[in-house]
PDB file of C-alpha atoms in Angstrom:
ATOM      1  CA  UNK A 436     -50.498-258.021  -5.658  1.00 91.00           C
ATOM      2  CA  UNK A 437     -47.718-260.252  -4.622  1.00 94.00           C
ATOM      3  CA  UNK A 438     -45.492-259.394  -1.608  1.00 97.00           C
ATOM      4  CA  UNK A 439     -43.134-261.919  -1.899  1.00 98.00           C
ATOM      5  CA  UNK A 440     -39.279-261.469  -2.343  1.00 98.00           C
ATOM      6  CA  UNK A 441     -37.598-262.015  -5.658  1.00 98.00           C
ATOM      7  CA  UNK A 442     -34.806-263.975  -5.717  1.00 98.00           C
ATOM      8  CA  UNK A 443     -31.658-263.057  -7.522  1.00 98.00           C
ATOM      9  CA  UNK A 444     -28.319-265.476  -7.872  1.00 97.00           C
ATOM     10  CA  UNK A 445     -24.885-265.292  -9.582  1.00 96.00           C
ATOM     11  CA  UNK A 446     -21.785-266.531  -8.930  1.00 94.00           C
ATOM     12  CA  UNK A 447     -20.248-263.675  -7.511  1.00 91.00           C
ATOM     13  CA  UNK A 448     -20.814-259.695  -8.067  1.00 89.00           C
ATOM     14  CA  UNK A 449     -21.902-259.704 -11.909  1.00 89.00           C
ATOM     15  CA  UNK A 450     -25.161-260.206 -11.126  1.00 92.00           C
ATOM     16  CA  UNK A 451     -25.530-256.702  -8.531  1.00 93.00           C
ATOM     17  CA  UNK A 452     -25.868-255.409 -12.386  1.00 91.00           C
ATOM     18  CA  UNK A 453     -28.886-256.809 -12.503  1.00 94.00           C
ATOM     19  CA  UNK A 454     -29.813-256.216  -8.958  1.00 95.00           C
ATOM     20  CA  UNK A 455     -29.338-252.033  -9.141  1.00 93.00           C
ATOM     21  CA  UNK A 456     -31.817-251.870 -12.408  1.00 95.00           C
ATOM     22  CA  UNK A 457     -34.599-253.948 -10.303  1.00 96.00           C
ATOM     23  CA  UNK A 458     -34.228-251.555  -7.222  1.00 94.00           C
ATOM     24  CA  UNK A 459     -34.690-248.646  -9.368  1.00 95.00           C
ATOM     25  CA  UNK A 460     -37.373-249.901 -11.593  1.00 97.00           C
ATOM     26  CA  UNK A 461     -39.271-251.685  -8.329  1.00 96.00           C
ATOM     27  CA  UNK A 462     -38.211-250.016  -5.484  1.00 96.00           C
ATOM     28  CA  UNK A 463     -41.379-251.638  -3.402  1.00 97.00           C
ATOM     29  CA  UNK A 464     -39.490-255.076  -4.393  1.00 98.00           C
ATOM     30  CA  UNK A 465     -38.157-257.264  -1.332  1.00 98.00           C
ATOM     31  CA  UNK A 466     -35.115-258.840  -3.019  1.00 98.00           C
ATOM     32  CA  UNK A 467     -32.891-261.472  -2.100  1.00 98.00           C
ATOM     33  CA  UNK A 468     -29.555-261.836  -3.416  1.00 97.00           C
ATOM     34  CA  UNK A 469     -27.252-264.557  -3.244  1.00 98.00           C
ATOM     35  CA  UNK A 470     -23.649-264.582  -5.147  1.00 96.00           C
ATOM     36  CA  UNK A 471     -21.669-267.702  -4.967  1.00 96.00           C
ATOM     37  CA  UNK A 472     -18.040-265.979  -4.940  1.00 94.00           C
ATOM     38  CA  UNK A 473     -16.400-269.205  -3.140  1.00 94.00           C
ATOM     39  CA  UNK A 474     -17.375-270.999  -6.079  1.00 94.00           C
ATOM     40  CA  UNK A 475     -16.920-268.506  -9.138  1.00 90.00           C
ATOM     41  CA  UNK A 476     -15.811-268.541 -12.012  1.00 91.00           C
ATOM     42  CA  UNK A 477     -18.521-270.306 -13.798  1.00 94.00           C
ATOM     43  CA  UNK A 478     -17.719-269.897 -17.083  1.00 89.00           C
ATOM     44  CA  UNK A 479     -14.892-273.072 -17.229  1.00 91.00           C
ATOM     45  CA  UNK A 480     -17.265-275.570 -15.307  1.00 93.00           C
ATOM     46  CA  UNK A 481     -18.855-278.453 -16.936  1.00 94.00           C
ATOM     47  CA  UNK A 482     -22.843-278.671 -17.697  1.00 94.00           C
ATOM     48  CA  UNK A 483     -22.969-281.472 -14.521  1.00 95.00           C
ATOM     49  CA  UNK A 484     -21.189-279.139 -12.536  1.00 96.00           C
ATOM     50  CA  UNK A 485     -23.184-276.122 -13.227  1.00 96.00           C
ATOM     51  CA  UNK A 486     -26.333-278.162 -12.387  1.00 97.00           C
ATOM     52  CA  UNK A 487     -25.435-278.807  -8.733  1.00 96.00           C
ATOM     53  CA  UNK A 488     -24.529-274.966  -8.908  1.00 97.00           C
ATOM     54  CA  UNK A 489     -27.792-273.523  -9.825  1.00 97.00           C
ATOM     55  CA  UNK A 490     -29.790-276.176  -8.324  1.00 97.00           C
ATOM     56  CA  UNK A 491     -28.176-274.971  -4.768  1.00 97.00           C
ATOM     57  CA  UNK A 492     -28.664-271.935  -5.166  1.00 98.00           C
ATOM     58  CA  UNK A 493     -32.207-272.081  -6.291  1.00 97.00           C
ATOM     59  CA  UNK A 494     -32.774-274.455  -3.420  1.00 97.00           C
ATOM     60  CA  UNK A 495     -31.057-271.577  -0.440  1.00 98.00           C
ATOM     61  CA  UNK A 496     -33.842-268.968  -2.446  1.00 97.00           C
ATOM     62  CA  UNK A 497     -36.575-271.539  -2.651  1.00 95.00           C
ATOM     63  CA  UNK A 498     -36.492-271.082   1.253  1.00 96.00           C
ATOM     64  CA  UNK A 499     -37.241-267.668   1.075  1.00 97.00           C
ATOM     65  CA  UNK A 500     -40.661-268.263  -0.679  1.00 96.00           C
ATOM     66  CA  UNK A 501     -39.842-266.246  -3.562  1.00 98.00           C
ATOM     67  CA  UNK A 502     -42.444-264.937  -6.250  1.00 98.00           C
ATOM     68  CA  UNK A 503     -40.001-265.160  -9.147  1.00 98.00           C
ATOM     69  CA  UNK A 504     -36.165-265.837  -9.417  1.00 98.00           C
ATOM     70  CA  UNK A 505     -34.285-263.978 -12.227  1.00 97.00           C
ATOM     71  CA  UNK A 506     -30.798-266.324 -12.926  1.00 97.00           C
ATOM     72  CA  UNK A 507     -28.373-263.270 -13.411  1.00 95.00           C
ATOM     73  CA  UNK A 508     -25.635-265.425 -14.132  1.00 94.00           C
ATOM     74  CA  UNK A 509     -25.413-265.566 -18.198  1.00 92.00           C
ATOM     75  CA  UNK A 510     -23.614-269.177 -18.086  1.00 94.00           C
ATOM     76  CA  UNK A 511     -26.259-270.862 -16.429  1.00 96.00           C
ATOM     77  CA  UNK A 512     -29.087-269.040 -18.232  1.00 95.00           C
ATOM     78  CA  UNK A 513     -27.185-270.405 -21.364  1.00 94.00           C
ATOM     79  CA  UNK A 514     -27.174-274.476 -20.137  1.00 95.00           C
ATOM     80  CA  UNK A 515     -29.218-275.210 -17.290  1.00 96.00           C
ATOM     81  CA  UNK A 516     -32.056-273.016 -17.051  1.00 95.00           C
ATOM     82  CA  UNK A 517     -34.100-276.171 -18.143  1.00 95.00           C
ATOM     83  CA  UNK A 518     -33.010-278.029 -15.391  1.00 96.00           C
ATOM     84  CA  UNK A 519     -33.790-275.529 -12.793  1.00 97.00           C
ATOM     85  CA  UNK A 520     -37.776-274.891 -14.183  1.00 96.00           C
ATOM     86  CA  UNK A 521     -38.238-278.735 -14.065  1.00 96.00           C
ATOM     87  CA  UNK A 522     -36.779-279.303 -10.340  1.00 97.00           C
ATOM     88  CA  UNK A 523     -38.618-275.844  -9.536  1.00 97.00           C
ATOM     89  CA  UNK A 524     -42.078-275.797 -11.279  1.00 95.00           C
ATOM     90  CA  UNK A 525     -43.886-273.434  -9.091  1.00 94.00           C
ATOM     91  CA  UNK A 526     -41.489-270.845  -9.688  1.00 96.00           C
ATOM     92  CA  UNK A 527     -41.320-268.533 -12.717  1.00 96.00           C
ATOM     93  CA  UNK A 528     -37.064-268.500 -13.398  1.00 97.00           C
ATOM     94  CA  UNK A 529     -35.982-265.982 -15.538  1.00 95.00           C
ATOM     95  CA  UNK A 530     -32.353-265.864 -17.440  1.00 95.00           C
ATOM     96  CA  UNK A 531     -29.982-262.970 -19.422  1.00 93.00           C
ATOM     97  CA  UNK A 532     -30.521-265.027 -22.726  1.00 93.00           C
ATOM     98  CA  UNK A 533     -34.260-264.245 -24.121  1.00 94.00           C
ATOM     99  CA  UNK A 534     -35.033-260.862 -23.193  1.00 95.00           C
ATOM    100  CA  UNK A 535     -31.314-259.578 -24.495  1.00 96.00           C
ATOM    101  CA  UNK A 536     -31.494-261.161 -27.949  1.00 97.00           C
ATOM    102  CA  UNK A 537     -34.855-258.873 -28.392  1.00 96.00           C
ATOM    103  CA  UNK A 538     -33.173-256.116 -27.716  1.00 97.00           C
ATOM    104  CA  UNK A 539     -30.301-256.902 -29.573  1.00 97.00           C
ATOM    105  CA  UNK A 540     -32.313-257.823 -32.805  1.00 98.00           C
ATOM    106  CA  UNK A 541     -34.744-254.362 -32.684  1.00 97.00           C
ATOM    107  CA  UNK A 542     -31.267-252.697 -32.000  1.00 97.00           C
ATOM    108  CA  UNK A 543     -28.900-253.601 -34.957  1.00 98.00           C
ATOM    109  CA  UNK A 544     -29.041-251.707 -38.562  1.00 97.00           C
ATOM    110  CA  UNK A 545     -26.186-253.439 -39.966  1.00 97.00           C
ATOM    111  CA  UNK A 546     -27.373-256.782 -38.821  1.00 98.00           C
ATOM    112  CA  UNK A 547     -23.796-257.606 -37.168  1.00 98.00           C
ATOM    113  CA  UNK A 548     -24.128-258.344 -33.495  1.00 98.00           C
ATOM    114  CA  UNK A 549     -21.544-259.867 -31.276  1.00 98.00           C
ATOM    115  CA  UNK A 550     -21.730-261.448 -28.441  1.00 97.00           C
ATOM    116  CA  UNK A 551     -19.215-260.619 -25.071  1.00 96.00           C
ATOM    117  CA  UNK A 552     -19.168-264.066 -23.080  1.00 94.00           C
ATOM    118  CA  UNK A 553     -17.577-266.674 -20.404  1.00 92.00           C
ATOM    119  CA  UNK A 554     -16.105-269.890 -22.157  1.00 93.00           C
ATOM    120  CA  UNK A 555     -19.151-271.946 -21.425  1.00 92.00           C
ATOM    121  CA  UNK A 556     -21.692-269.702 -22.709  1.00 93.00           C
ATOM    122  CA  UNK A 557     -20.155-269.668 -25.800  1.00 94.00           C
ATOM    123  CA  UNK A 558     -19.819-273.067 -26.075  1.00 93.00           C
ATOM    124  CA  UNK A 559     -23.514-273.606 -25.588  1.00 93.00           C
ATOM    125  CA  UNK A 560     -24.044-271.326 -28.713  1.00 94.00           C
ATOM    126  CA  UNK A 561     -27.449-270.031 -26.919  1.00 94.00           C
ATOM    127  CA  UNK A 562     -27.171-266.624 -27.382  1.00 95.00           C
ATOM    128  CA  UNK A 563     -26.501-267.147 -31.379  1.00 96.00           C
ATOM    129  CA  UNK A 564     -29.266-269.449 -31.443  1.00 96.00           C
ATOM    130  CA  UNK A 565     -31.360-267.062 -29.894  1.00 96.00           C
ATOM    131  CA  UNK A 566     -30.725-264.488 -32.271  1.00 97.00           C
ATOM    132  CA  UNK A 567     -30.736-266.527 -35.550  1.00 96.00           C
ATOM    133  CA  UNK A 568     -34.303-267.618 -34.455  1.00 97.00           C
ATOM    134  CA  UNK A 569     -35.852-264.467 -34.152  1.00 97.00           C
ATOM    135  CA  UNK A 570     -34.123-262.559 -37.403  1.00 97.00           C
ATOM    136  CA  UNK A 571     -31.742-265.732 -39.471  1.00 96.00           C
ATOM    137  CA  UNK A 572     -30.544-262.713 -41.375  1.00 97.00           C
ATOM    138  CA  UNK A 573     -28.088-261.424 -38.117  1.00 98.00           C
ATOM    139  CA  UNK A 574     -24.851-262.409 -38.309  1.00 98.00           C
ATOM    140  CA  UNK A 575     -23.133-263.099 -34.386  1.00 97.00           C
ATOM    141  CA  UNK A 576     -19.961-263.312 -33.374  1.00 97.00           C
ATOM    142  CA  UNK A 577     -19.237-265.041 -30.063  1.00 96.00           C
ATOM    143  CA  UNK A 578     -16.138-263.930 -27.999  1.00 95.00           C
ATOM    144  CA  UNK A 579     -14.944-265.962 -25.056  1.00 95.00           C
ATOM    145  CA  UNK A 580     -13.552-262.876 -23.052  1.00 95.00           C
ATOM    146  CA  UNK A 581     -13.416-265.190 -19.411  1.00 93.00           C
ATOM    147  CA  UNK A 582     -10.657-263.179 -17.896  1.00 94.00           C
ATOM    148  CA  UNK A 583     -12.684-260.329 -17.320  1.00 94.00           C
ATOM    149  CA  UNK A 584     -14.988-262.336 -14.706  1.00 91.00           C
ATOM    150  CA  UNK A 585     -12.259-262.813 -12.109  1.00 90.00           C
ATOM    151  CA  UNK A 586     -11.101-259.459 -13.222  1.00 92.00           C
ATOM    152  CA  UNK A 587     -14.239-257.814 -11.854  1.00 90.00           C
ATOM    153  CA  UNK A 588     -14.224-260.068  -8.485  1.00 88.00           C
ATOM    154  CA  UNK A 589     -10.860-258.695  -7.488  1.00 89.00           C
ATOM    155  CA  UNK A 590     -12.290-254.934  -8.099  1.00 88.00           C
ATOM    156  CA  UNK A 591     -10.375-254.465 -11.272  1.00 93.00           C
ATOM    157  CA  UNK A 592     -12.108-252.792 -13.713  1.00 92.00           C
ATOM    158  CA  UNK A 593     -12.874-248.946 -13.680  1.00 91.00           C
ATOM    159  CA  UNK A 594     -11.857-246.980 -16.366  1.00 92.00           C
ATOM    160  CA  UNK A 595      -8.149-245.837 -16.013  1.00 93.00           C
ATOM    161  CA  UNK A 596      -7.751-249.509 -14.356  1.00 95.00           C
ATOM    162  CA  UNK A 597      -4.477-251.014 -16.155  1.00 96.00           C
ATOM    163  CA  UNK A 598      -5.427-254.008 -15.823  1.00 97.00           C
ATOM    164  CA  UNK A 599      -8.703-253.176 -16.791  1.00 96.00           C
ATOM    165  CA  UNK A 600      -7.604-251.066 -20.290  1.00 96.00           C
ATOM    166  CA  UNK A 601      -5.623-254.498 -21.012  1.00 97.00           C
ATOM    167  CA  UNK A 602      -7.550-257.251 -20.149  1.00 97.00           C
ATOM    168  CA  UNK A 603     -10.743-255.564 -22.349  1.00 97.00           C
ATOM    169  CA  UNK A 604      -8.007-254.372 -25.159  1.00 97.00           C
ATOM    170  CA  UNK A 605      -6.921-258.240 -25.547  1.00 97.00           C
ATOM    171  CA  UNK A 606     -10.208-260.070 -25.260  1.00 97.00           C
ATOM    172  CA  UNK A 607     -12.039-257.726 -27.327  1.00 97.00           C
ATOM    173  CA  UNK A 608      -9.310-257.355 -29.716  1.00 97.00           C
ATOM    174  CA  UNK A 609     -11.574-259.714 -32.760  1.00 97.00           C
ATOM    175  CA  UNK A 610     -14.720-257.919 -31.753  1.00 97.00           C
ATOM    176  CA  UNK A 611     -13.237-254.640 -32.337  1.00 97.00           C
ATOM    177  CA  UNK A 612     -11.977-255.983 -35.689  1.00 97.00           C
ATOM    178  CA  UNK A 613     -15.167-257.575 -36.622  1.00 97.00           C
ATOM    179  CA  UNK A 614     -17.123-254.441 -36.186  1.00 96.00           C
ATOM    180  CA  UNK A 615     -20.286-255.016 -34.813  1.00 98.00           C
ATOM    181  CA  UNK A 616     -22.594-252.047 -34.224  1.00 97.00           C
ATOM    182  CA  UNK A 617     -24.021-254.208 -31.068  1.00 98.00           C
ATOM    183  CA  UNK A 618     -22.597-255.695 -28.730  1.00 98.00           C
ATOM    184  CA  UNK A 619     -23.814-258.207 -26.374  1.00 97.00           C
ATOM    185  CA  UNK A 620     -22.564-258.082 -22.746  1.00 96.00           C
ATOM    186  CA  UNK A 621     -23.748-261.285 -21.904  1.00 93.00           C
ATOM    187  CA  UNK A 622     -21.952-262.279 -18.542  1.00 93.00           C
ATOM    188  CA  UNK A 623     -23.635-259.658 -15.734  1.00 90.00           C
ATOM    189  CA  UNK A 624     -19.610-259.444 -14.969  1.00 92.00           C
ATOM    190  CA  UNK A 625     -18.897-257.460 -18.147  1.00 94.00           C
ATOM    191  CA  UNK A 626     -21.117-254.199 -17.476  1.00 93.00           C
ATOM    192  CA  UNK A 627     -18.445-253.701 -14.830  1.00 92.00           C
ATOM    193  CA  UNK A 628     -16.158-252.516 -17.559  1.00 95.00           C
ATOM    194  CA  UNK A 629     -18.843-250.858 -19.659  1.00 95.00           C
ATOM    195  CA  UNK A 630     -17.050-247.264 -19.553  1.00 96.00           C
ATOM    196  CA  UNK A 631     -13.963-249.042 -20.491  1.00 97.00           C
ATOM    197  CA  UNK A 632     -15.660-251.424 -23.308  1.00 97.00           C
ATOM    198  CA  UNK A 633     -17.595-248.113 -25.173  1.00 97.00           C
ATOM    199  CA  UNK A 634     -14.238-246.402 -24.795  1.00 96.00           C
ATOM    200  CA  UNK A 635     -12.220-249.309 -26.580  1.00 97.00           C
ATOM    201  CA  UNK A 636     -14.903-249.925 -29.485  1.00 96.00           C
ATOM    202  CA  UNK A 637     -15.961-245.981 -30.045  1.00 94.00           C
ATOM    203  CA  UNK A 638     -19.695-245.048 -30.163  1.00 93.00           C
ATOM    204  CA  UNK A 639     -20.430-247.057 -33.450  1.00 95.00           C
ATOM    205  CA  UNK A 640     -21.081-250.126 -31.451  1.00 97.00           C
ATOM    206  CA  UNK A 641     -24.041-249.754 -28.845  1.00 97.00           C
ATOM    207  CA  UNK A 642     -23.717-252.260 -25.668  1.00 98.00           C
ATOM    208  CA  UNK A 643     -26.385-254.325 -24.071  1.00 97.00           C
ATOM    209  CA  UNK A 644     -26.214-255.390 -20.533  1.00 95.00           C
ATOM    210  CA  UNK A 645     -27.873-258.166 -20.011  1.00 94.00           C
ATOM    211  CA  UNK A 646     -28.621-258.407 -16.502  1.00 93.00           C
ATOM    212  CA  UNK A 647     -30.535-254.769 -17.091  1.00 95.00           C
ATOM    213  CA  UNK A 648     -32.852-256.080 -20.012  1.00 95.00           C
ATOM    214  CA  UNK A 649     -33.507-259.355 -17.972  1.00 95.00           C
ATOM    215  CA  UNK A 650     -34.490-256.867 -15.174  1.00 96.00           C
ATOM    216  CA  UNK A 651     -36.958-255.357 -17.298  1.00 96.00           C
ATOM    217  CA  UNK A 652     -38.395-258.274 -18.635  1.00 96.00           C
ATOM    218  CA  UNK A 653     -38.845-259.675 -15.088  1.00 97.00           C
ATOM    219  CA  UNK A 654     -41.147-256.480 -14.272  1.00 97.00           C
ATOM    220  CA  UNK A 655     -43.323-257.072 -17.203  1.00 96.00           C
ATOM    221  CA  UNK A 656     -43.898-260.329 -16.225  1.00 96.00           C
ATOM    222  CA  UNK A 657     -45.073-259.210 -12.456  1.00 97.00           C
ATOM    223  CA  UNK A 658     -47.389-256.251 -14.055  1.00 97.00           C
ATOM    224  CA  UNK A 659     -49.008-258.359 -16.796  1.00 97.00           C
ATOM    225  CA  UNK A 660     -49.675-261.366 -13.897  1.00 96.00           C
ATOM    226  CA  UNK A 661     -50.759-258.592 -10.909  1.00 97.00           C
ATOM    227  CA  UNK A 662     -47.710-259.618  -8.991  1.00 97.00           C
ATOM    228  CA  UNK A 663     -45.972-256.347  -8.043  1.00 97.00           C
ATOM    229  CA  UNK A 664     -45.884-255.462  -4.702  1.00 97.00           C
ATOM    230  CA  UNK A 665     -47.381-252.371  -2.914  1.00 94.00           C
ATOM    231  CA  UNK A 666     -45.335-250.939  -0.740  1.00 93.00           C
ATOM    232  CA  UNK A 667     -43.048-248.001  -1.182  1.00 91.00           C
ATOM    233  CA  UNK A 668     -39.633-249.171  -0.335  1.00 94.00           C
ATOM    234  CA  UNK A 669     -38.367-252.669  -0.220  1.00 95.00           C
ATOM    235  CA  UNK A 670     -35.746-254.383   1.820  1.00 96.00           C
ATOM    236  CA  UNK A 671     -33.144-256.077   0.600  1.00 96.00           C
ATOM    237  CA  UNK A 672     -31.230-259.121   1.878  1.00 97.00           C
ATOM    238  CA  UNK A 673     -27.527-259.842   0.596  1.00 97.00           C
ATOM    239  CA  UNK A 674     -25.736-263.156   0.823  1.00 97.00           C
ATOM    240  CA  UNK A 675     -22.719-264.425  -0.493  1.00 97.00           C
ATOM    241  CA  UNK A 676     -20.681-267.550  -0.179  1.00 96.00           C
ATOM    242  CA  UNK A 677     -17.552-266.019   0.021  1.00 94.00           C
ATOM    243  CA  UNK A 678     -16.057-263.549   2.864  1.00 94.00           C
ATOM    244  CA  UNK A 679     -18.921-261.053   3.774  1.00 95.00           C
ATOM    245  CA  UNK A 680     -17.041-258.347   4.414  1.00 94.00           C
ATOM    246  CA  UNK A 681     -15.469-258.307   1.099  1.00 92.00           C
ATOM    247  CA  UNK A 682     -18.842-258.457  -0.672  1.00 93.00           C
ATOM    248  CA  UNK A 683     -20.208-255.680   1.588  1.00 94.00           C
ATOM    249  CA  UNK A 684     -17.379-253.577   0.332  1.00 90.00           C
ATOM    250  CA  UNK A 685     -17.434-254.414  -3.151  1.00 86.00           C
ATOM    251  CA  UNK A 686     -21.091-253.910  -3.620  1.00 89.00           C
ATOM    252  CA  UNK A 687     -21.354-250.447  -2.242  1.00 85.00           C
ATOM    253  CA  UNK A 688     -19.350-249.114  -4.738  1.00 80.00           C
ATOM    254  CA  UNK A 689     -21.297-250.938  -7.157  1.00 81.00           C
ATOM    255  CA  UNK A 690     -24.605-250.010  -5.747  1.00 86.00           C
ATOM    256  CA  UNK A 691     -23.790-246.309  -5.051  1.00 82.00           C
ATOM    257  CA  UNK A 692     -25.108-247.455  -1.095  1.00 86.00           C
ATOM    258  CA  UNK A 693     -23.598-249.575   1.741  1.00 90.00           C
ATOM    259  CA  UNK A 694     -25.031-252.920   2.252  1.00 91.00           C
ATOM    260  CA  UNK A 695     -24.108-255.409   4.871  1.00 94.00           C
ATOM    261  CA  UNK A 696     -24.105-258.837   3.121  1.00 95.00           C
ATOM    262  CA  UNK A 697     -24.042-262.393   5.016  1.00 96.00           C
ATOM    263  CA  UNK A 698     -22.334-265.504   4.304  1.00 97.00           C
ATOM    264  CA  UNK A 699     -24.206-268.505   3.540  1.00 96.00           C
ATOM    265  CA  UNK A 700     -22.053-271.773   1.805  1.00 95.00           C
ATOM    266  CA  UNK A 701     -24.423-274.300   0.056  1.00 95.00           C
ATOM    267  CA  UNK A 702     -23.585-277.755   2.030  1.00 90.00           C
ATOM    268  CA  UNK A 703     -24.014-279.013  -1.501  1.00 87.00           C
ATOM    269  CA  UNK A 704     -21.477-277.504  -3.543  1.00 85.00           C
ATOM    270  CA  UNK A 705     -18.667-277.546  -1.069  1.00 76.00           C
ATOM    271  CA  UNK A 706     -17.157-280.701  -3.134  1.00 65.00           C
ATOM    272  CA  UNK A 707     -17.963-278.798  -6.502  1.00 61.00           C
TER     273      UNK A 707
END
């Protein structure tokens, strides 16, 4: 038994998609989210840049004692997560990179897999590497589709969205055309737009949210190591770095539940 918090970061709302699968699946958790909206997008920073990033961030969690921290943020899962276990030993960080290329590789017949990402994560080629290591057989395609993260901060991208239908239509346009029968979400931004994604590709491509499989790995981890918490219903804490009552708003619809969120800037990363 372990009644600790877990931590949860992102840089903005992507990573609530990881949040809602770890209330449902531990609903005794305490959680603590932070999303770093003042700072997002992510995906065009540089490796140095993305180090100050997470390192903040883990640092503003870090102060909330936290069990285990699960980096639902799939650009710096993909280039700093070995920065942020060496600077934080004593805590167990998990990223949307390991976990997701399991699934992916049990999930694909036709042994085409693509992979749905922000322009850094695709640079850093971990998510192919990932792959290729546990089946060198899979073929991946990696698709920079890094409009769709600021996309999903400004609330665009239900289905029936125009912005949405066009922005996935145009960024997805050489996935489509590839024709992968999986496809890896792999920015917590892009479930956002998963109605609008299946609806694009058809049912002959199956989609993997990251954030949820990362969610899932995280709860093995706390069962096999006695580390769940008893209690019935956690509480749940909600920061973000941007304006409060934006993120409130925007994460009740995403949550199905209203949440009052509070603003907290990392003195660190003002400069970033």
């Amino acid at each position: 038994m372990d009644q600790r918090p877990i931590g949860i970061f992102d840089s903005g709302l992507g990573g609530l998609t990881a949040a809602r699968v770890l209330t449902e699946i531990l609903p005794g958790e305490n959680l603590i989210y932070f999303g770093d909206s003042l700072n997002a997008p992510y995906g065009t920073r540089s490796r140095e840049e993305l180090t100050a990033l997470a390192t903040a961030n883990a640092k503003f969690l870090s102060g909330f004692d936290c069990k285990a921290v699960l980096v639902a943020c799939g650009t710096v899962s993909s280039n700093v997560m070995d920065v942020l276990r060496s600077r934080f030993p004593q805590t167990p960080f998990f990223g949307v990179v390991e976990a997701p290329c399991r699934a992916a590789v049990s999930l694909t017949k036709t042994k085409r897999v693509a992979v749905a990402a922000t322009d850094a994560t695709v640079k850093s080629g971990a998510f192919a590497r990932g792959i290729q290591a546990l089946d060198g057989s899979v073929e991946v395609f990696s698709d920079s589709c890094q409009s769709l993260v600021a996309l999903a901060e400004l609330g665009h991208f239900a289905a029936g969205d125009p912005l949405a239908e066009q922005a996935v239509a145009a960024e997805l346009a050489a996935v489509k055309a590839w024709e992968p029968d999986v496809l890896l979400l792999a920015c917590t931004h892009f479930p956002l737009f998963q109605e609008v994604i299946a609806g694009y590709l058809g049912s002959g491509t199956a989609l993997i949210s990251v954030g949820a499989e990362a969610a899932f790995s995280l709860r093995e981890y706390l069962a096999e190591n006695s580390m769940l918490a008893e209690r019935d219903c956690g509480e749940h804490q909600w920061f973000t770095s941007g304006a409060a009552e934006d993120f409130s708003a925007m994460s009740a619809k995403l949550l199905g539940r209203s949440i009052t969120a509070q603003q907290h800037i990392n003195s660190e990363t003002l400069k970033t």
